[in-house]
């Protein structure tokens, strides 16, 4: 991979992992409600889950969804329903949780599994796999997946850290309730691209409309 293309990919990973979306809204809420330390496994789950998705797409899973478009549609709407449930859970959290509280943050496995029903994660993984992974190079696929994980983890940590910093302002129930309702509403708003996503007949499903505004980057070969 040339230095120029590597820089383009790092910028892509930083922009997609660092901008608002379902993962980051949930991390912000988790950091505020549970603190940074209790959100670490959530952060790691997102990073590993996205890395596994990118690797799976680069190794051929994307072709399965191209051959069976209905699978993509099913995951889109199952993911949307699950995110609405998560938004409800956030909206109904009424106290800042301490170590002894019954409420719990998302676990590593839950966060990793959530990527498979997260529309933005699909867009990120498919674009990384179809644009930046080398053709015919397994090592290159894992390099891109690993780079995505290394770039995305600090972005996720920043959102959780920001939520942690807000905890001292959320010790009053009305303020915390207003914050959680706002986070839940933003999580629902993040579903907008999923709801309005349309494709003309015969259009490829490899480039989700969630990232349609990103400039095209030529795919590199294993010789690059």
PDB file of C-alpha atoms in Angstrom:
ATOM      1  CA  UNK A   1       0.000   0.000   0.000  1.00  0.00           C
ATOM      2  CA  UNK A   2       1.389   3.394  -0.915  1.00  0.00           C
ATOM      3  CA  UNK A   3       1.843   6.038   1.767  1.00  0.00           C
ATOM      4  CA  UNK A   4      -0.799   8.203   0.090  1.00  0.00           C
ATOM      5  CA  UNK A   5      -3.400   5.427   0.080  1.00  0.00           C
ATOM      6  CA  UNK A   6      -2.564   4.467   3.661  1.00  0.00           C
ATOM      7  CA  UNK A   7      -3.094   8.073   4.744  1.00  0.00           C
ATOM      8  CA  UNK A   8      -6.414   8.149   2.890  1.00  0.00           C
ATOM      9  CA  UNK A   9      -7.510   4.979   4.674  1.00  0.00           C
ATOM     10  CA  UNK A  10      -6.455   6.250   8.104  1.00  0.00           C
ATOM     11  CA  UNK A  11      -8.408   9.465   7.497  1.00  0.00           C
ATOM     12  CA  UNK A  12     -11.408   7.405   6.387  1.00  0.00           C
ATOM     13  CA  UNK A  13     -11.221   5.225   9.514  1.00  0.00           C
ATOM     14  CA  UNK A  14     -10.805   8.265  11.769  1.00  0.00           C
ATOM     15  CA  UNK A  15     -13.719  10.128  10.179  1.00  0.00           C
ATOM     16  CA  UNK A  16     -16.122   7.190  10.297  1.00  0.00           C
ATOM     17  CA  UNK A  17     -15.125   5.934  13.760  1.00  0.00           C
ATOM     18  CA  UNK A  18     -14.949   9.378  15.347  1.00  0.00           C
ATOM     19  CA  UNK A  19     -18.128  11.002  14.051  1.00  0.00           C
ATOM     20  CA  UNK A  20     -21.532  10.644  15.762  1.00  0.00           C
ATOM     21  CA  UNK A  21     -23.322   7.366  15.194  1.00  0.00           C
ATOM     22  CA  UNK A  22     -24.974   4.552  17.155  1.00  0.00           C
ATOM     23  CA  UNK A  23     -21.719   3.327  18.726  1.00  0.00           C
ATOM     24  CA  UNK A  24     -20.543   6.748  19.839  1.00  0.00           C
ATOM     25  CA  UNK A  25     -23.938   7.837  21.168  1.00  0.00           C
ATOM     26  CA  UNK A  26     -24.033   4.663  23.258  1.00  0.00           C
ATOM     27  CA  UNK A  27     -20.454   5.181  24.466  1.00  0.00           C
ATOM     28  CA  UNK A  28     -21.233   8.751  25.481  1.00  0.00           C
ATOM     29  CA  UNK A  29     -24.271   7.572  27.431  1.00  0.00           C
ATOM     30  CA  UNK A  30     -22.340   4.661  28.965  1.00  0.00           C
ATOM     31  CA  UNK A  31     -19.471   6.883  30.054  1.00  0.00           C
ATOM     32  CA  UNK A  32     -21.919   9.269  31.687  1.00  0.00           C
ATOM     33  CA  UNK A  33     -24.007   6.599  33.381  1.00  0.00           C
ATOM     34  CA  UNK A  34     -21.357   4.024  34.323  1.00  0.00           C
ATOM     35  CA  UNK A  35     -17.988   5.791  34.099  1.00  0.00           C
ATOM     36  CA  UNK A  36     -15.018   5.199  31.809  1.00  0.00           C
ATOM     37  CA  UNK A  37     -13.582   2.126  33.566  1.00  0.00           C
ATOM     38  CA  UNK A  38     -16.851   0.206  33.348  1.00  0.00           C
ATOM     39  CA  UNK A  39     -17.139   1.153  29.678  1.00  0.00           C
ATOM     40  CA  UNK A  40     -13.705  -0.203  28.646  1.00  0.00           C
ATOM     41  CA  UNK A  41     -15.075  -3.601  27.603  1.00  0.00           C
ATOM     42  CA  UNK A  42     -17.707  -1.823  25.516  1.00  0.00           C
ATOM     43  CA  UNK A  43     -14.923   0.135  23.779  1.00  0.00           C
ATOM     44  CA  UNK A  44     -12.875  -3.006  23.121  1.00  0.00           C
ATOM     45  CA  UNK A  45     -15.935  -4.877  21.864  1.00  0.00           C
ATOM     46  CA  UNK A  46     -16.647  -2.184  19.288  1.00  0.00           C
ATOM     47  CA  UNK A  47     -13.027  -2.140  18.099  1.00  0.00           C
ATOM     48  CA  UNK A  48     -12.701  -5.914  17.794  1.00  0.00           C
ATOM     49  CA  UNK A  49     -16.185  -6.313  16.334  1.00  0.00           C
ATOM     50  CA  UNK A  50     -15.494  -3.785  13.574  1.00  0.00           C
ATOM     51  CA  UNK A  51     -12.105  -5.334  12.854  1.00  0.00           C
ATOM     52  CA  UNK A  52     -13.655  -8.783  12.490  1.00  0.00           C
ATOM     53  CA  UNK A  53     -16.335  -7.361  10.187  1.00  0.00           C
ATOM     54  CA  UNK A  54     -13.763  -5.700   7.919  1.00  0.00           C
ATOM     55  CA  UNK A  55     -11.721  -8.915   7.771  1.00  0.00           C
ATOM     56  CA  UNK A  56     -14.820 -11.017   7.046  1.00  0.00           C
ATOM     57  CA  UNK A  57     -15.879  -8.705   4.225  1.00  0.00           C
ATOM     58  CA  UNK A  58     -12.392  -8.686   2.759  1.00  0.00           C
ATOM     59  CA  UNK A  59     -12.232 -12.482   2.876  1.00  0.00           C
ATOM     60  CA  UNK A  60     -15.442 -12.925   0.923  1.00  0.00           C
ATOM     61  CA  UNK A  61     -18.465 -12.431   3.172  1.00  0.00           C
ATOM     62  CA  UNK A  62     -19.388  -9.330   1.185  1.00  0.00           C
ATOM     63  CA  UNK A  63     -19.936 -11.551  -1.836  1.00  0.00           C
ATOM     64  CA  UNK A  64     -22.523 -13.562   0.091  1.00  0.00           C
ATOM     65  CA  UNK A  65     -24.566 -10.434   0.752  1.00  0.00           C
ATOM     66  CA  UNK A  66     -24.191  -9.392  -2.886  1.00  0.00           C
ATOM     67  CA  UNK A  67     -25.521 -12.770  -4.007  1.00  0.00           C
ATOM     68  CA  UNK A  68     -28.313 -12.762  -1.408  1.00  0.00           C
ATOM     69  CA  UNK A  69     -29.465  -9.130  -1.042  1.00  0.00           C
ATOM     70  CA  UNK A  70     -32.340 -10.160   1.214  1.00  0.00           C
ATOM     71  CA  UNK A  71     -29.815 -10.904   3.983  1.00  0.00           C
ATOM     72  CA  UNK A  72     -28.726  -7.273   3.926  1.00  0.00           C
ATOM     73  CA  UNK A  73     -32.331  -6.098   4.180  1.00  0.00           C
ATOM     74  CA  UNK A  74     -33.083  -8.451   7.068  1.00  0.00           C
ATOM     75  CA  UNK A  75     -30.032  -7.273   9.014  1.00  0.00           C
ATOM     76  CA  UNK A  76     -30.899  -3.642   8.346  1.00  0.00           C
ATOM     77  CA  UNK A  77     -34.350  -3.907   9.869  1.00  0.00           C
ATOM     78  CA  UNK A  78     -33.406  -6.274  12.685  1.00  0.00           C
ATOM     79  CA  UNK A  79     -30.614  -3.859  13.551  1.00  0.00           C
ATOM     80  CA  UNK A  80     -33.004  -0.928  13.458  1.00  0.00           C
ATOM     81  CA  UNK A  81     -35.409  -2.646  15.827  1.00  0.00           C
ATOM     82  CA  UNK A  82     -32.596  -3.564  18.225  1.00  0.00           C
ATOM     83  CA  UNK A  83     -31.314   0.017  18.222  1.00  0.00           C
ATOM     84  CA  UNK A  84     -34.802   1.289  19.087  1.00  0.00           C
ATOM     85  CA  UNK A  85     -34.795  -1.105  22.053  1.00  0.00           C
ATOM     86  CA  UNK A  86     -31.380   0.206  23.142  1.00  0.00           C
ATOM     87  CA  UNK A  87     -32.661   3.773  22.839  1.00  0.00           C
ATOM     88  CA  UNK A  88     -35.555   2.861  25.147  1.00  0.00           C
ATOM     89  CA  UNK A  89     -33.126   1.340  27.667  1.00  0.00           C
ATOM     90  CA  UNK A  90     -31.032   4.524  27.655  1.00  0.00           C
ATOM     91  CA  UNK A  91     -34.096   6.743  27.973  1.00  0.00           C
ATOM     92  CA  UNK A  92     -35.349   4.832  31.032  1.00  0.00           C
ATOM     93  CA  UNK A  93     -32.024   4.935  32.944  1.00  0.00           C
ATOM     94  CA  UNK A  94     -32.730   7.291  35.838  1.00  0.00           C
ATOM     95  CA  UNK A  95     -29.695   7.194  38.146  1.00  0.00           C
ATOM     96  CA  UNK A  96     -25.956   7.443  37.631  1.00  0.00           C
ATOM     97  CA  UNK A  97     -24.810   3.867  38.280  1.00  0.00           C
ATOM     98  CA  UNK A  98     -22.089   3.078  40.787  1.00  0.00           C
ATOM     99  CA  UNK A  99     -20.214  -0.205  41.214  1.00  0.00           C
ATOM    100  CA  UNK A 100     -22.962  -1.717  43.280  1.00  0.00           C
ATOM    101  CA  UNK A 101     -25.832  -0.689  41.041  1.00  0.00           C
ATOM    102  CA  UNK A 102     -27.945  -3.267  39.284  1.00  0.00           C
ATOM    103  CA  UNK A 103     -27.669  -1.577  35.898  1.00  0.00           C
ATOM    104  CA  UNK A 104     -24.745  -2.736  33.792  1.00  0.00           C
ATOM    105  CA  UNK A 105     -22.896  -1.352  30.765  1.00  0.00           C
ATOM    106  CA  UNK A 106     -22.674  -3.321  27.546  1.00  0.00           C
ATOM    107  CA  UNK A 107     -20.257  -6.257  27.736  1.00  0.00           C
ATOM    108  CA  UNK A 108     -17.417  -7.019  25.317  1.00  0.00           C
ATOM    109  CA  UNK A 109     -19.372  -9.713  23.492  1.00  0.00           C
ATOM    110  CA  UNK A 110     -22.536  -7.625  23.354  1.00  0.00           C
ATOM    111  CA  UNK A 111     -20.659  -4.672  21.876  1.00  0.00           C
ATOM    112  CA  UNK A 112     -18.866  -6.870  19.334  1.00  0.00           C
ATOM    113  CA  UNK A 113     -22.097  -8.598  18.315  1.00  0.00           C
ATOM    114  CA  UNK A 114     -23.920  -5.259  18.055  1.00  0.00           C
ATOM    115  CA  UNK A 115     -21.707  -4.298  15.085  1.00  0.00           C
ATOM    116  CA  UNK A 116     -23.468  -6.938  12.979  1.00  0.00           C
ATOM    117  CA  UNK A 117     -26.805  -5.176  13.395  1.00  0.00           C
ATOM    118  CA  UNK A 118     -25.412  -1.625  13.319  1.00  0.00           C
ATOM    119  CA  UNK A 119     -26.130  -0.004   9.911  1.00  0.00           C
ATOM    120  CA  UNK A 120     -23.218   2.438  10.190  1.00  0.00           C
ATOM    121  CA  UNK A 121     -20.819  -0.390  11.064  1.00  0.00           C
ATOM    122  CA  UNK A 122     -21.922  -2.272   7.947  1.00  0.00           C
ATOM    123  CA  UNK A 123     -21.301   0.805   5.834  1.00  0.00           C
ATOM    124  CA  UNK A 124     -17.851   1.284   7.355  1.00  0.00           C
ATOM    125  CA  UNK A 125     -16.827  -2.369   7.002  1.00  0.00           C
ATOM    126  CA  UNK A 126     -18.131  -2.778   3.456  1.00  0.00           C
ATOM    127  CA  UNK A 127     -16.467   0.404   2.253  1.00  0.00           C
ATOM    128  CA  UNK A 128     -13.153  -0.512   3.900  1.00  0.00           C
ATOM    129  CA  UNK A 129     -13.288  -4.011   2.433  1.00  0.00           C
ATOM    130  CA  UNK A 130     -14.287  -3.028  -1.111  1.00  0.00           C
ATOM    131  CA  UNK A 131     -12.135   0.092  -1.417  1.00  0.00           C
ATOM    132  CA  UNK A 132      -8.990  -0.343   0.639  1.00  0.00           C
ATOM    133  CA  UNK A 133      -8.333  -4.079   0.994  1.00  0.00           C
ATOM    134  CA  UNK A 134      -5.932  -5.650  -1.526  1.00  0.00           C
ATOM    135  CA  UNK A 135      -7.213  -8.121  -4.076  1.00  0.00           C
ATOM    136  CA  UNK A 136      -5.945 -11.632  -3.441  1.00  0.00           C
ATOM    137  CA  UNK A 137      -3.929 -10.775  -0.332  1.00  0.00           C
ATOM    138  CA  UNK A 138      -5.059 -12.278   2.967  1.00  0.00           C
ATOM    139  CA  UNK A 139      -2.272 -10.472   4.821  1.00  0.00           C
ATOM    140  CA  UNK A 140      -3.440  -7.189   3.314  1.00  0.00           C
ATOM    141  CA  UNK A 141      -7.005  -7.830   4.491  1.00  0.00           C
ATOM    142  CA  UNK A 142      -5.858  -8.348   8.063  1.00  0.00           C
ATOM    143  CA  UNK A 143      -3.582  -5.303   7.833  1.00  0.00           C
ATOM    144  CA  UNK A 144      -6.543  -3.110   6.877  1.00  0.00           C
ATOM    145  CA  UNK A 145      -8.722  -4.673   9.601  1.00  0.00           C
ATOM    146  CA  UNK A 146      -6.002  -4.190  12.216  1.00  0.00           C
ATOM    147  CA  UNK A 147      -5.410  -0.595  11.184  1.00  0.00           C
ATOM    148  CA  UNK A 148      -9.129   0.065  11.438  1.00  0.00           C
ATOM    149  CA  UNK A 149      -9.113  -1.296  14.987  1.00  0.00           C
ATOM    150  CA  UNK A 150      -6.076   0.773  16.023  1.00  0.00           C
ATOM    151  CA  UNK A 151      -7.575   3.974  14.663  1.00  0.00           C
ATOM    152  CA  UNK A 152     -11.090   3.336  15.918  1.00  0.00           C
ATOM    153  CA  UNK A 153     -10.298   2.410  19.539  1.00  0.00           C
ATOM    154  CA  UNK A 154      -8.978   5.870  20.574  1.00  0.00           C
ATOM    155  CA  UNK A 155     -12.000   7.497  18.921  1.00  0.00           C
ATOM    156  CA  UNK A 156     -14.335   5.281  20.925  1.00  0.00           C
ATOM    157  CA  UNK A 157     -12.375   5.959  24.113  1.00  0.00           C
ATOM    158  CA  UNK A 158     -12.674   9.708  23.546  1.00  0.00           C
ATOM    159  CA  UNK A 159     -16.472   9.504  23.413  1.00  0.00           C
ATOM    160  CA  UNK A 160     -16.619   7.415  26.590  1.00  0.00           C
ATOM    161  CA  UNK A 161     -14.175   9.789  28.271  1.00  0.00           C
ATOM    162  CA  UNK A 162     -16.322  12.748  27.356  1.00  0.00           C
ATOM    163  CA  UNK A 163     -19.292  10.999  28.942  1.00  0.00           C
ATOM    164  CA  UNK A 164     -17.206  10.313  32.061  1.00  0.00           C
ATOM    165  CA  UNK A 165     -16.404  14.018  32.268  1.00  0.00           C
ATOM    166  CA  UNK A 166     -20.106  14.844  32.294  1.00  0.00           C
ATOM    167  CA  UNK A 167     -20.905  12.646  35.304  1.00  0.00           C
ATOM    168  CA  UNK A 168     -20.435  15.438  37.836  1.00  0.00           C
ATOM    169  CA  UNK A 169     -23.106  17.462  36.055  1.00  0.00           C
ATOM    170  CA  UNK A 170     -25.588  14.595  36.028  1.00  0.00           C
ATOM    171  CA  UNK A 171     -25.968  13.919  39.744  1.00  0.00           C
ATOM    172  CA  UNK A 172     -29.445  15.481  39.749  1.00  0.00           C
ATOM    173  CA  UNK A 173     -32.167  13.105  38.460  1.00  0.00           C
ATOM    174  CA  UNK A 174     -33.904  15.717  36.227  1.00  0.00           C
ATOM    175  CA  UNK A 175     -30.607  16.587  34.532  1.00  0.00           C
ATOM    176  CA  UNK A 176     -29.651  12.937  34.039  1.00  0.00           C
ATOM    177  CA  UNK A 177     -33.098  12.132  32.683  1.00  0.00           C
ATOM    178  CA  UNK A 178     -32.871  14.996  30.195  1.00  0.00           C
ATOM    179  CA  UNK A 179     -29.396  13.807  29.126  1.00  0.00           C
ATOM    180  CA  UNK A 180     -30.494  10.197  28.644  1.00  0.00           C
ATOM    181  CA  UNK A 181     -33.591  11.248  26.717  1.00  0.00           C
ATOM    182  CA  UNK A 182     -31.368  13.342  24.458  1.00  0.00           C
ATOM    183  CA  UNK A 183     -28.965  10.430  23.915  1.00  0.00           C
ATOM    184  CA  UNK A 184     -31.879   8.107  23.152  1.00  0.00           C
ATOM    185  CA  UNK A 185     -33.297  10.617  20.670  1.00  0.00           C
ATOM    186  CA  UNK A 186     -29.913  10.980  18.945  1.00  0.00           C
ATOM    187  CA  UNK A 187     -29.622   7.198  18.696  1.00  0.00           C
ATOM    188  CA  UNK A 188     -33.028   7.092  17.022  1.00  0.00           C
ATOM    189  CA  UNK A 189     -32.031   9.951  14.690  1.00  0.00           C
ATOM    190  CA  UNK A 190     -28.947   7.962  13.684  1.00  0.00           C
ATOM    191  CA  UNK A 191     -31.362   5.466  12.112  1.00  0.00           C
ATOM    192  CA  UNK A 192     -32.454   8.053   9.538  1.00  0.00           C
ATOM    193  CA  UNK A 193     -30.052   6.833   6.800  1.00  0.00           C
ATOM    194  CA  UNK A 194     -31.375   3.294   7.281  1.00  0.00           C
ATOM    195  CA  UNK A 195     -34.998   4.381   6.905  1.00  0.00           C
ATOM    196  CA  UNK A 196     -34.522   6.577   3.839  1.00  0.00           C
ATOM    197  CA  UNK A 197     -31.910   4.374   2.150  1.00  0.00           C
ATOM    198  CA  UNK A 198     -32.998   3.729  -1.428  1.00  0.00           C
ATOM    199  CA  UNK A 199     -31.210   2.213  -4.406  1.00  0.00           C
ATOM    200  CA  UNK A 200     -32.207   2.289  -8.033  1.00  0.00           C
ATOM    201  CA  UNK A 201     -32.946  -1.047  -9.670  1.00  0.00           C
ATOM    202  CA  UNK A 202     -29.776  -2.969 -10.401  1.00  0.00           C
ATOM    203  CA  UNK A 203     -27.608  -0.763  -8.203  1.00  0.00           C
ATOM    204  CA  UNK A 204     -24.727  -2.393  -6.361  1.00  0.00           C
ATOM    205  CA  UNK A 205     -25.136  -3.094  -2.662  1.00  0.00           C
ATOM    206  CA  UNK A 206     -21.430  -2.858  -1.962  1.00  0.00           C
ATOM    207  CA  UNK A 207     -21.414   0.902  -1.362  1.00  0.00           C
ATOM    208  CA  UNK A 208     -24.012   1.809   1.296  1.00  0.00           C
ATOM    209  CA  UNK A 209     -25.587   5.237   0.981  1.00  0.00           C
ATOM    210  CA  UNK A 210     -24.462   6.058   4.507  1.00  0.00           C
ATOM    211  CA  UNK A 211     -21.035   6.837   3.047  1.00  0.00           C
ATOM    212  CA  UNK A 212     -22.091   8.064  -0.378  1.00  0.00           C
ATOM    213  CA  UNK A 213     -20.656  11.515   0.279  1.00  0.00           C
ATOM    214  CA  UNK A 214     -17.108  10.207   0.743  1.00  0.00           C
ATOM    215  CA  UNK A 215     -14.750  10.783  -2.203  1.00  0.00           C
ATOM    216  CA  UNK A 216     -14.010   7.631  -4.197  1.00  0.00           C
ATOM    217  CA  UNK A 217     -10.607   6.029  -3.686  1.00  0.00           C
ATOM    218  CA  UNK A 218      -9.177   3.522  -6.156  1.00  0.00           C
ATOM    219  CA  UNK A 219      -8.806  -0.021  -4.847  1.00  0.00           C
ATOM    220  CA  UNK A 220      -5.194  -1.092  -4.505  1.00  0.00           C
ATOM    221  CA  UNK A 221      -3.724  -4.372  -5.653  1.00  0.00           C
ATOM    222  CA  UNK A 222      -1.534  -6.730  -3.685  1.00  0.00           C
ATOM    223  CA  UNK A 223       1.409  -5.479  -5.719  1.00  0.00           C
ATOM    224  CA  UNK A 224       0.950  -1.883  -4.456  1.00  0.00           C
TER     225      UNK A 224
END
